[in-house]
Amino acid sequence: MTSIRSDARLEHSLYEITRLLEKHRVLEDLAHRQEGPKRDLLEGLQHRQNLAELQRRLRTMHAADVAFVLEALSPDDRTTVWEQLDPEQAGRVFVELSEAVLHSVIETTPRDRLVGTLMTLDPDDLGYLSEALPSDVVNEVSAAFELVDRQAFEASTRYDEDQVGHHMSHEWIAVAETHTIQQALSELRKRGELPPQTDRLFVVDARNILRGALTLPTLLLTDPGSPVVGCVEPETVSFGPSERVHQAASAFERYDLVSAPVVDDRGKLVGRLTVDAVMDFVRDEAELRALKRAGLTREEDLFAPPLDSARNRAPWLAVNLVTAFLASRVIGQFEHTIRELAALATLMPIVASIGGNTGNQTMAVMIRALAGDQVRGPGAVRLLNKEVIVSLLNGTVWGLIVGIAASTLYSSLALGAVMTAAVVLNLLVAAVAGVTIPLGLHSRGRDPAFGSSVLLTFVTDAMGFFLFLGLATAFLS
Amino acid sequence: MTSIRSDARLEHSLYEITRLLEKHRVLEDLAHRQEGPKRDLLEGLQHRQNLAELQRRLRTMHAADVAFVLEALSPDDRTTVWEQLDPEQAGRVFVELSEAVLHSVIETTPRDRLVGTLMTLDPDDLGYLSEALPSDVVNEVSAAFELVDRQAFEASTRYDEDQVGHHMSHEWIAVAETHTIQQALSELRKRGELPPQTDRLFVVDARNILRGALTLPTLLLTDPGSPVVGCVEPETVSFGPSERVHQAASAFERYDLVSAPVVDDRGKLVGRLTVDAVMDFVRDEAELRALKRAGLTREEDLFAPPLDSARNRAPWLAVNLVTAFLASRVIGQFEHTIRELAALATLMPIVASIGGNTGNQTMAVMIRALAGDQVRGPGAVRLLNKEVIVSLLNGTVWGLIVGIAASTLYSSLALGAVMTAAVVLNLLVAAVAGVTIPLGLHSRGRDPAFGSSVLLTFVTDAMGFFLFLGLATAFLS
């Protein structure tokens, strides 16, 4: 009977593990330096004691905490810790690891140990991990499952990672609609325990068609003689296995759900979606979106080998290089004007930069709205109108300030006027691009965040250079 | 007893409401055009019938769905829908609205109606909303609360928005540790209902010190004669009211919690944190972070008046303007070189752009790591080393490609060499800035995402221009 403040616990565990690992490294170093028979017995003993203490410490920790510690460690330390876990705990830790670290652990674990660890998992968890694992390992492990488990495993691998079916659990408790509360209770007692995150039982008819849900509070508070059918929740939100998890997550948030039934097209109960799976998904999605905006296609292990990281980031850099080159060709067309008035080269990045910035602001608001499914036909037009007005307001204010600064700096009223006009027009371009780019990506079924930033910067750079240098060529020379 | 697929429901509601609102607008227009006695009786009747249908439709909807619909509507339509809600439902909808839309609704609602709506809320919800409301309204409403409710309300307003105390509920069920399961059950039955998201009761001693938790499954499955003290969970994760919600959210995710006790420094039970509050927070935080990166300080209503939007976005534009001006002054120092070789003006934005892009990639990985609390002392140094190596790898590859392209375009080997050197060096600058800027913001207690992008672009722009033009001045003229 202990109550632990969550913040202190993890901090303390990480500190202790790090201390034991430091000692481990020192002892390893000593052992390597003194080769052969000269190896000190006492040090060997210390080394073993240290590892035993590490094992003891790890065994008291929650699997999610061990995963957290593993992610914060360098690859060498990670392997040391990983080797100290017994298969049962290693399996639970496996499920909690982030994708990037999962890959590195799978690569460094010997095949036998990997199979042994995976054997301890239930089919839902194996399904969850299957995409990251070598397929021969998955086959060997799933072949050892009993029939019903193998079926559950195969069902969860049938769906994509962004579908409800991939994340649903195959453990739930169903009650026949013809039973009484008393009968439901005694069935529960026979089972002995409930699956995690069970806040309701699912009521089904003789053909396994979902009829509703019976919450645990109802079970506790209702007269045991009542028929189940009279106690079900008036409305049960359910999901389809091919529905997008993103949408299910919104529903969990809107209706404050803890668990919900998954039903197929005929209404038959096929799975259960729980709030922990949904929350993991929401968090992963938010993090991935931030990485995607910077042009990283997948999660990256903090301590991945530099070559892997370089490769992960290269494609996007290549795209950026091409767009930057294309934008620079716009400048190339005006080299004669720049030769006459080098001040243009100094001022043109300002026009491009302020356009990119306002466009990104518009886009951030748009992406948020699109992610929430709140933009539809006439709404999009209204939004575009609004953004155009905002850009004209901001463009006039900041364009004038920039223009005054430029004309003072170079003692040329005409240069200032060109600068102001270019800023106002480029902000208009930025507003239109900021609305239409994410809208275009979204309507073609793409994630509106992915690649939008590079596309937008290309437009605002190229148009910024073109507007400023074009106006200057027309009016200043 | 209905089971509804969540995806179809909301789509359908939004469609129906929009249809009723369109009809409403048409009828309003007609009414305005025909003034005085010429007003058609039949049309007036149609108008009233239409509004009644809207009311009926809204009354069958979940409060969160009404909030969703309100957010997707234009300000006029929003007011029409809002006016059709009775105080009870309006109160529930209030709690579900996003900050930006909440503000617009509060502004347009007459004071009397606002007070009437808020009177229907419980103290936790009023505490949650209090920062958005005029203080005299909050005072009037809270003065009408009973003593215990007023205390709960005051407790929740005592904490900041990022603290657990602000988000905790004051409704929970505590059981004395001296009771038996039977006694606990009969107390529950006396209450008649459980607070939402109750998956466990909290066990306390005579001084209200938390002793552990008793889950509903345990209550259901244990022999009623057993003493409560023998059935509590072996470990209960609890939080402090001043702890950061961000940390609590990580714990909810790690330990798959549905609800957890909040205890003060002496261990006394003071509140309950539930997964729905945590999930709302996680989502808001992720969305806010995306907006923050684009330089928006607060959430923005999609249909806010343009002047409000322009004002919301202006501060960041001003900062961007200053940094763009400063970076452009670097170019200003090299105007004589540019006059000689205008190609430099064409190529320099490429060096700056590729630097900004790689720096943003590094920063995205860093911000994610910092948000997960996974970077500590020696880890930071190791990360910096890694990012430097990655940047040298990518810099060499892309620098050579850019150099070859530039030397072909302008038939100058020397220009290509300068370009390659500038790209390699600026990528190095980007790596160092990408690691140190978020680290610096984080170690000073700031959000590592906020403002990091503008700072980084300033560094990579200024250094990109300086490196390229400086090398060109030294070696090409």
Tab-separated table of N, CA and C in Angstrom, chain A residues 125-260:
chain	number	residue	atom	x	y	z
A	125	ASP	N	-0.729	-7.224	-28.964
A	125	ASP	CA	0.553	-6.536	-28.884
A	125	ASP	C	1.474	-6.971	-30.015
A	126	LEU	N	1.443	-8.254	-30.337
A	126	LEU	CA	2.279	-8.717	-31.447
A	126	LEU	C	1.813	-8.061	-32.755
A	127	GLY	N	0.511	-7.943	-32.934
A	127	GLY	CA	-0.018	-7.271	-34.118
A	127	GLY	C	0.461	-5.833	-34.188
A	128	TYR	N	0.462	-5.177	-33.035
A	128	TYR	CA	0.892	-3.783	-32.950
A	128	TYR	C	2.348	-3.628	-33.374
A	129	LEU	N	3.189	-4.624	-32.995
A	129	LEU	CA	4.623	-4.553	-33.271
A	129	LEU	C	4.999	-5.125	-34.631
A	130	SER	N	4.069	-5.888	-35.262
A	130	SER	CA	4.477	-6.746	-36.374
A	130	SER	C	5.169	-6.004	-37.510
A	131	GLU	N	4.763	-4.761	-37.755
A	131	GLU	CA	5.359	-4.061	-38.896
A	131	GLU	C	6.830	-3.736	-38.679
A	132	ALA	N	7.214	-3.625	-37.422
A	132	ALA	CA	8.608	-3.281	-37.135
A	132	ALA	C	9.501	-4.525	-37.123
A	133	LEU	N	8.901	-5.705	-37.051
A	133	LEU	CA	9.684	-6.944	-36.864
A	133	LEU	C	9.979	-7.646	-38.189
A	134	PRO	N	11.101	-8.409	-38.243
A	134	PRO	CA	11.368	-9.229	-39.427
A	134	PRO	C	10.226	-10.234	-39.589
A	135	SER	N	9.756	-10.444	-40.830
A	135	SER	CA	8.536	-11.240	-41.004
A	135	SER	C	8.737	-12.708	-40.590
A	136	ASP	N	9.974	-13.259	-40.741
A	136	ASP	CA	10.163	-14.658	-40.341
A	136	ASP	C	10.025	-14.821	-38.827
A	137	VAL	N	10.454	-13.788	-38.089
A	137	VAL	CA	10.292	-13.840	-36.628
A	137	VAL	C	8.809	-13.804	-36.264
A	138	VAL	N	8.062	-12.892	-36.917
A	138	VAL	CA	6.617	-12.785	-36.646
A	138	VAL	C	5.926	-14.122	-36.941
A	139	ASN	N	6.292	-14.737	-38.075
A	139	ASN	CA	5.674	-16.014	-38.444
A	139	ASN	C	5.967	-17.098	-37.412
A	140	GLU	N	7.221	-17.183	-36.979
A	140	GLU	CA	7.582	-18.204	-35.998
A	140	GLU	C	6.793	-18.015	-34.700
A	141	VAL	N	6.690	-16.758	-34.254
A	141	VAL	CA	5.990	-16.497	-32.993
A	141	VAL	C	4.494	-16.760	-33.135
A	142	SER	N	3.887	-16.264	-34.244
A	142	SER	CA	2.432	-16.415	-34.364
A	142	SER	C	2.042	-17.880	-34.602
A	143	ALA	N	2.960	-18.646	-35.213
A	143	ALA	CA	2.672	-20.075	-35.425
A	143	ALA	C	2.527	-20.803	-34.092
A	144	ALA	N	3.198	-20.275	-33.052
A	144	ALA	CA	3.137	-20.923	-31.747
A	144	ALA	C	1.875	-20.555	-30.969
A	145	PHE	N	1.136	-19.561	-31.463
A	145	PHE	CA	-0.097	-19.164	-30.774
A	145	PHE	C	-1.155	-20.252	-30.896
A	146	GLU	N	-2.108	-20.238	-29.973
A	146	GLU	CA	-3.279	-21.092	-30.142
A	146	GLU	C	-4.182	-20.487	-31.219
A	147	LEU	N	-5.104	-21.297	-31.734
A	147	LEU	CA	-5.903	-20.876	-32.883
A	147	LEU	C	-6.575	-19.520	-32.664
A	148	VAL	N	-7.251	-19.356	-31.524
A	148	VAL	CA	-8.028	-18.142	-31.309
A	148	VAL	C	-7.108	-16.919	-31.236
A	149	ASP	N	-5.939	-17.100	-30.614
A	149	ASP	CA	-4.981	-16.008	-30.536
A	149	ASP	C	-4.431	-15.676	-31.921
A	150	ARG	N	-4.187	-16.735	-32.720
A	150	ARG	CA	-3.625	-16.490	-34.050
A	150	ARG	C	-4.635	-15.712	-34.898
A	151	GLN	N	-5.910	-16.062	-34.738
A	151	GLN	CA	-6.950	-15.333	-35.477
A	151	GLN	C	-6.992	-13.860	-35.076
A	152	ALA	N	-6.890	-13.608	-33.765
A	152	ALA	CA	-6.900	-12.231	-33.277
A	152	ALA	C	-5.712	-11.469	-33.846
A	153	PHE	N	-4.548	-12.142	-33.851
A	153	PHE	CA	-3.338	-11.512	-34.374
A	153	PHE	C	-3.513	-11.173	-35.855
A	154	GLU	N	-4.043	-12.144	-36.608
A	154	GLU	CA	-4.207	-11.905	-38.048
A	154	GLU	C	-5.210	-10.785	-38.320
A	155	ALA	N	-6.251	-10.698	-37.473
A	155	ALA	CA	-7.244	-9.641	-37.660
A	155	ALA	C	-6.608	-8.266	-37.494
A	156	SER	N	-5.708	-8.128	-36.514
A	156	SER	CA	-5.162	-6.786	-36.274
A	156	SER	C	-4.116	-6.401	-37.311
A	157	THR	N	-3.479	-7.389	-37.963
A	157	THR	CA	-2.499	-7.021	-38.998
A	157	THR	C	-3.171	-6.720	-40.331
A	158	ARG	N	-4.480	-6.983	-40.415
A	158	ARG	CA	-5.188	-6.761	-41.669
A	158	ARG	C	-5.415	-5.273	-41.943
A	159	TYR	N	-5.301	-4.446	-40.894
A	159	TYR	CA	-5.617	-3.022	-41.054
A	159	TYR	C	-4.360	-2.157	-41.047
A	160	ASP	N	-4.478	-0.985	-41.681
A	160	ASP	CA	-3.363	-0.046	-41.707
A	160	ASP	C	-3.178	0.605	-40.341
A	161	GLU	N	-2.020	1.217	-40.194
A	161	GLU	CA	-1.715	1.846	-38.916
A	161	GLU	C	-2.646	2.995	-38.553
A	162	ASP	N	-3.296	3.596	-39.564
A	162	ASP	CA	-4.186	4.707	-39.232
A	162	ASP	C	-5.649	4.271	-39.163
A	163	GLN	N	-5.871	2.953	-39.125
A	163	GLN	CA	-7.246	2.456	-39.009
A	163	GLN	C	-7.512	1.899	-37.606
A	164	VAL	N	-8.760	2.005	-37.209
A	164	VAL	CA	-9.172	1.546	-35.884
A	164	VAL	C	-8.812	0.070	-35.671
A	165	GLY	N	-8.996	-0.754	-36.726
A	165	GLY	CA	-8.742	-2.193	-36.613
A	165	GLY	C	-7.336	-2.531	-36.159
A	166	HIS	N	-6.377	-1.681	-36.499
A	166	HIS	CA	-4.989	-1.933	-36.126
A	166	HIS	C	-4.764	-1.703	-34.627
A	167	HIS	N	-5.577	-0.853	-34.045
A	167	HIS	CA	-5.352	-0.449	-32.656
A	167	HIS	C	-6.326	-1.093	-31.680
A	168	MET	N	-7.312	-1.828	-32.213
A	168	MET	CA	-8.331	-2.353	-31.295
A	168	MET	C	-7.813	-3.591	-30.565
A	169	SER	N	-8.390	-3.820	-29.408
A	169	SER	CA	-8.028	-4.989	-28.620
A	169	SER	C	-9.049	-6.102	-28.891
A	170	HIS	N	-8.607	-7.336	-28.754
A	170	HIS	CA	-9.536	-8.452	-28.951
A	170	HIS	C	-10.009	-9.032	-27.623
A	171	GLU	N	-9.725	-8.299	-26.561
A	171	GLU	CA	-10.192	-8.718	-25.239
A	171	GLU	C	-11.331	-7.815	-24.803
A	172	TRP	N	-12.490	-8.373	-24.607
A	172	TRP	CA	-13.616	-7.611	-24.082
A	172	TRP	C	-14.553	-8.564	-23.392
A	173	ILE	N	-15.527	-7.999	-22.679
A	173	ILE	CA	-16.509	-8.847	-22.032
A	173	ILE	C	-17.880	-8.552	-22.619
A	174	ALA	N	-18.491	-9.591	-23.176
A	174	ALA	CA	-19.813	-9.434	-23.774
A	174	ALA	C	-20.838	-10.114	-22.873
A	175	VAL	N	-22.013	-9.517	-22.765
A	175	VAL	CA	-23.095	-10.068	-21.955
A	175	VAL	C	-24.299	-10.278	-22.865
A	176	ALA	N	-24.975	-11.416	-22.700
A	176	ALA	CA	-26.157	-11.671	-23.513
A	176	ALA	C	-27.287	-10.759	-23.053
A	177	GLU	N	-28.049	-10.210	-24.008
A	177	GLU	CA	-29.097	-9.249	-23.652
A	177	GLU	C	-30.230	-9.904	-22.858
A	178	THR	N	-30.282	-11.247	-22.894
A	178	THR	CA	-31.352	-11.941	-22.178
A	178	THR	C	-31.027	-12.178	-20.703
A	179	HIS	N	-29.780	-11.892	-20.294
A	179	HIS	CA	-29.373	-12.139	-18.901
A	179	HIS	C	-29.907	-11.084	-17.935
A	180	THR	N	-29.782	-11.428	-16.641
A	180	THR	CA	-30.030	-10.426	-15.607
A	180	THR	C	-28.683	-9.895	-15.123
A	181	ILE	N	-28.746	-8.795	-14.354
A	181	ILE	CA	-27.520	-8.226	-13.793
A	181	ILE	C	-26.801	-9.291	-12.953
A	182	GLN	N	-27.588	-10.047	-12.179
A	182	GLN	CA	-27.022	-11.090	-11.316
A	182	GLN	C	-26.217	-12.101	-12.134
A	183	GLN	N	-26.786	-12.531	-13.271
A	183	GLN	CA	-26.082	-13.491	-14.132
A	183	GLN	C	-24.804	-12.883	-14.701
A	184	ALA	N	-24.894	-11.607	-15.099
A	184	ALA	CA	-23.710	-10.928	-15.633
A	184	ALA	C	-22.614	-10.880	-14.569
A	185	LEU	N	-23.024	-10.555	-13.337
A	185	LEU	CA	-22.055	-10.463	-12.238
A	185	LEU	C	-21.389	-11.810	-11.967
A	186	SER	N	-22.185	-12.875	-11.979
A	186	SER	CA	-21.566	-14.151	-11.622
A	186	SER	C	-20.653	-14.640	-12.749
A	187	GLU	N	-20.962	-14.261	-13.999
A	187	GLU	CA	-20.021	-14.574	-15.084
A	187	GLU	C	-18.702	-13.850	-14.890
A	188	LEU	N	-18.817	-12.583	-14.518
A	188	LEU	CA	-17.610	-11.786	-14.260
A	188	LEU	C	-16.759	-12.452	-13.183
A	189	ARG	N	-17.406	-12.868	-12.094
A	189	ARG	CA	-16.667	-13.465	-10.977
A	189	ARG	C	-15.979	-14.732	-11.431
A	190	LYS	N	-16.650	-15.476	-12.359
A	190	LYS	CA	-16.035	-16.698	-12.869
A	190	LYS	C	-14.743	-16.390	-13.619
A	191	ARG	N	-14.735	-15.297	-14.375
A	191	ARG	CA	-13.528	-14.918	-15.121
A	191	ARG	C	-12.378	-14.549	-14.195
A	192	GLY	N	-12.732	-13.970	-13.033
A	192	GLY	CA	-11.689	-13.630	-12.068
A	192	GLY	C	-11.051	-12.281	-12.290
A	193	GLU	N	-10.836	-11.857	-13.548
A	193	GLU	CA	-10.308	-10.502	-13.748
A	193	GLU	C	-10.860	-9.892	-15.026
A	194	LEU	N	-10.798	-8.555	-15.092
A	194	LEU	CA	-11.313	-7.842	-16.258
A	194	LEU	C	-10.141	-7.340	-17.104
A	195	PRO	N	-10.316	-7.271	-18.425
A	195	PRO	CA	-9.241	-6.704	-19.256
A	195	PRO	C	-8.964	-5.263	-18.823
A	196	PRO	N	-7.740	-4.771	-19.025
A	196	PRO	CA	-7.426	-3.395	-18.623
A	196	PRO	C	-8.357	-2.401	-19.319
A	197	GLN	N	-8.606	-1.274	-18.632
A	197	GLN	CA	-9.437	-0.203	-19.188
A	197	GLN	C	-10.847	-0.676	-19.519
A	198	THR	N	-11.383	-1.562	-18.694
A	198	THR	CA	-12.778	-1.967	-18.852
A	198	THR	C	-13.647	-1.061	-17.997
A	199	ASP	N	-14.416	-0.190	-18.634
A	199	ASP	CA	-15.362	0.642	-17.881
A	199	ASP	C	-16.786	0.253	-18.216
A	200	ARG	N	-16.952	-0.678	-19.183
A	200	ARG	CA	-18.287	-1.112	-19.566
A	200	ARG	C	-18.226	-2.496	-20.204
A	201	LEU	N	-19.306	-3.247	-20.066
A	201	LEU	CA	-19.417	-4.513	-20.773
A	201	LEU	C	-20.279	-4.266	-22.001
A	202	PHE	N	-20.094	-5.097	-23.025
A	202	PHE	CA	-20.871	-4.914	-24.242
A	202	PHE	C	-22.026	-5.910	-24.259
A	203	VAL	N	-23.219	-5.410	-24.540
A	203	VAL	CA	-24.412	-6.259	-24.558
A	203	VAL	C	-24.686	-6.677	-26.006
A	204	VAL	N	-24.789	-7.993	-26.223
A	204	VAL	CA	-24.999	-8.497	-27.584
A	204	VAL	C	-26.218	-9.417	-27.630
A	205	ASP	N	-26.764	-9.593	-28.844
A	205	ASP	CA	-27.862	-10.547	-28.975
A	205	ASP	C	-27.290	-11.914	-29.350
A	206	ALA	N	-28.147	-12.864	-29.667
A	206	ALA	CA	-27.701	-14.238	-29.904
A	206	ALA	C	-26.770	-14.328	-31.115
A	207	ARG	N	-26.863	-13.346	-32.047
A	207	ARG	CA	-26.017	-13.390	-33.247
A	207	ARG	C	-24.777	-12.510	-33.087
A	208	ASN	N	-24.455	-12.101	-31.866
A	208	ASN	CA	-23.290	-11.269	-31.561
A	208	ASN	C	-23.412	-9.853	-32.139
A	209	ILE	N	-24.657	-9.438	-32.423
A	209	ILE	CA	-24.883	-8.056	-32.853
A	209	ILE	C	-24.880	-7.181	-31.604
A	210	LEU	N	-24.149	-6.056	-31.661
A	210	LEU	CA	-24.058	-5.165	-30.510
A	210	LEU	C	-25.411	-4.516	-30.229
A	211	ARG	N	-25.852	-4.587	-28.973
A	211	ARG	CA	-27.131	-3.979	-28.609
A	211	ARG	C	-26.942	-2.762	-27.712
A	212	GLY	N	-25.734	-2.593	-27.169
A	212	GLY	CA	-25.488	-1.462	-26.277
A	212	GLY	C	-24.401	-1.787	-25.291
A	213	ALA	N	-24.258	-0.918	-24.284
A	213	ALA	CA	-23.204	-1.130	-23.294
A	213	ALA	C	-23.768	-1.028	-21.890
A	214	LEU	N	-23.105	-1.718	-20.976
A	214	LEU	CA	-23.523	-1.750	-19.579
A	214	LEU	C	-22.320	-1.273	-18.767
A	215	THR	N	-22.416	-0.109	-18.125
A	215	THR	CA	-21.237	0.419	-17.438
A	215	THR	C	-21.018	-0.275	-16.096
A	216	LEU	N	-19.772	-0.269	-15.620
A	216	LEU	CA	-19.493	-0.861	-14.308
A	216	LEU	C	-20.279	-0.173	-13.193
A	217	PRO	N	-20.379	1.181	-13.173
A	217	PRO	CA	-21.220	1.787	-12.140
A	217	PRO	C	-22.656	1.264	-12.163
A	218	THR	N	-23.218	1.057	-13.354
A	218	THR	CA	-24.573	0.501	-13.428
A	218	THR	C	-24.608	-0.895	-12.799
A	219	LEU	N	-23.596	-1.714	-13.120
A	219	LEU	CA	-23.513	-3.052	-12.538
A	219	LEU	C	-23.480	-2.989	-11.017
A	220	LEU	N	-22.737	-1.999	-10.494
A	220	LEU	CA	-22.580	-1.889	-9.040
A	220	LEU	C	-23.838	-1.385	-8.358
A	221	LEU	N	-24.560	-0.502	-9.053
A	221	LEU	CA	-25.627	0.227	-8.376
A	221	LEU	C	-27.023	-0.319	-8.645
A	222	THR	N	-27.144	-1.228	-9.626
A	222	THR	CA	-28.489	-1.676	-9.988
A	222	THR	C	-28.882	-2.925	-9.203
A	223	ASP	N	-30.143	-3.046	-8.971
A	223	ASP	CA	-30.687	-4.233	-8.313
A	223	ASP	C	-30.325	-5.471	-9.136
A	224	PRO	N	-29.658	-6.466	-8.529
A	224	PRO	CA	-29.158	-7.631	-9.279
A	224	PRO	C	-30.247	-8.375	-10.036
A	225	GLY	N	-31.519	-8.237	-9.637
A	225	GLY	CA	-32.577	-8.956	-10.314
A	225	GLY	C	-32.989	-8.362	-11.656
A	226	SER	N	-32.598	-7.108	-11.908
A	226	SER	CA	-33.040	-6.432	-13.143
A	226	SER	C	-32.476	-7.134	-14.369
A	227	PRO	N	-33.252	-7.122	-15.466
A	227	PRO	CA	-32.708	-7.660	-16.711
A	227	PRO	C	-31.688	-6.683	-17.304
A	228	VAL	N	-30.622	-7.246	-17.913
A	228	VAL	CA	-29.568	-6.428	-18.512
A	228	VAL	C	-30.153	-5.443	-19.518
A	229	VAL	N	-31.141	-5.932	-20.260
A	229	VAL	CA	-31.685	-5.152	-21.367
A	229	VAL	C	-32.274	-3.817	-20.903
A	230	GLY	N	-32.681	-3.746	-19.650
A	230	GLY	CA	-33.270	-2.507	-19.142
A	230	GLY	C	-32.239	-1.518	-18.640
A	231	CYS	N	-30.977	-1.922	-18.562
A	231	CYS	CA	-29.953	-1.085	-17.936
A	231	CYS	C	-28.911	-0.563	-18.903
A	232	VAL	N	-29.012	-0.917	-20.205
A	232	VAL	CA	-27.959	-0.478	-21.122
A	232	VAL	C	-28.005	1.032	-21.300
A	233	GLU	N	-26.869	1.580	-21.648
A	233	GLU	CA	-26.741	3.010	-21.899
A	233	GLU	C	-27.666	3.401	-23.036
A	234	PRO	N	-28.295	4.580	-22.940
A	234	PRO	CA	-29.246	4.971	-23.983
A	234	PRO	C	-28.573	5.099	-25.358
A	235	GLU	N	-27.320	5.566	-25.398
A	235	GLU	CA	-26.625	5.721	-26.676
A	235	GLU	C	-25.219	5.187	-26.550
A	236	THR	N	-24.829	4.301	-27.446
A	236	THR	CA	-23.471	3.785	-27.409
A	236	THR	C	-22.747	4.193	-28.682
A	237	VAL	N	-21.658	4.900	-28.528
A	237	VAL	CA	-20.860	5.272	-29.692
A	237	VAL	C	-19.985	4.086	-30.061
A	238	SER	N	-20.059	3.654	-31.313
A	238	SER	CA	-19.208	2.542	-31.739
A	238	SER	C	-18.415	2.963	-32.967
A	239	PHE	N	-17.403	2.182	-33.296
A	239	PHE	CA	-16.563	2.503	-34.443
A	239	PHE	C	-16.501	1.315	-35.383
A	240	GLY	N	-16.144	1.597	-36.634
A	240	GLY	CA	-15.910	0.530	-37.602
A	240	GLY	C	-14.424	0.238	-37.665
A	241	PRO	N	-14.039	-1.013	-37.958
A	241	PRO	CA	-12.603	-1.337	-37.967
A	241	PRO	C	-11.817	-0.605	-39.056
A	242	SER	N	-12.468	-0.175	-40.124
A	242	SER	CA	-11.694	0.528	-41.158
A	242	SER	C	-11.780	2.044	-41.007
A	243	GLU	N	-12.503	2.499	-39.990
A	243	GLU	CA	-12.577	3.928	-39.743
A	243	GLU	C	-11.189	4.469	-39.390
A	244	ARG	N	-10.938	5.751	-39.639
A	244	ARG	CA	-9.628	6.317	-39.310
A	244	ARG	C	-9.511	6.575	-37.804
A	245	VAL	N	-8.370	6.204	-37.213
A	245	VAL	CA	-8.174	6.396	-35.769
A	245	VAL	C	-8.289	7.865	-35.407
A	246	HIS	N	-7.830	8.704	-36.330
A	246	HIS	CA	-7.895	10.142	-36.109
A	246	HIS	C	-9.318	10.578	-35.748
A	247	GLN	N	-10.302	10.032	-36.504
A	247	GLN	CA	-11.696	10.364	-36.232
A	247	GLN	C	-12.171	9.763	-34.922
A	248	ALA	N	-11.749	8.523	-34.663
A	248	ALA	CA	-12.123	7.890	-33.402
A	248	ALA	C	-11.575	8.695	-32.231
A	249	ALA	N	-10.355	9.214	-32.389
A	249	ALA	CA	-9.744	9.995	-31.306
A	249	ALA	C	-10.588	11.227	-31.013
A	250	SER	N	-11.080	11.888	-32.066
A	250	SER	CA	-11.937	13.056	-31.846
A	250	SER	C	-13.183	12.665	-31.074
A	251	ALA	N	-13.759	11.508	-31.419
A	251	ALA	CA	-14.961	11.057	-30.723
A	251	ALA	C	-14.655	10.735	-29.261
A	252	PHE	N	-13.523	10.072	-28.991
A	252	PHE	CA	-13.138	9.784	-27.605
A	252	PHE	C	-13.036	11.075	-26.812
A	253	GLU	N	-12.465	12.103	-27.451
A	253	GLU	CA	-12.290	13.372	-26.775
A	253	GLU	C	-13.632	14.060	-26.571
A	254	ARG	N	-14.460	14.055	-27.599
A	254	ARG	CA	-15.738	14.756	-27.508
A	254	ARG	C	-16.648	14.127	-26.478
A	255	TYR	N	-16.727	12.786	-26.475
A	255	TYR	CA	-17.699	12.117	-25.603
A	255	TYR	C	-17.055	11.568	-24.335
A	256	ASP	N	-15.788	11.928	-24.065
A	256	ASP	CA	-15.087	11.488	-22.851
A	256	ASP	C	-15.184	9.977	-22.658
A	257	LEU	N	-14.811	9.223	-23.680
A	257	LEU	CA	-14.917	7.766	-23.606
A	257	LEU	C	-13.689	7.145	-22.950
A	258	VAL	N	-13.868	6.017	-22.318
A	258	VAL	CA	-12.753	5.223	-21.796
A	258	VAL	C	-12.560	3.981	-22.671
A	259	SER	N	-13.658	3.362	-23.090
A	259	SER	CA	-13.571	2.264	-24.049
A	259	SER	C	-14.828	2.273	-24.912
A	260	ALA	N	-14.726	1.735	-26.116
A	260	ALA	CA	-15.873	1.721	-27.024
A	260	ALA	C	-15.815	0.467	-27.882
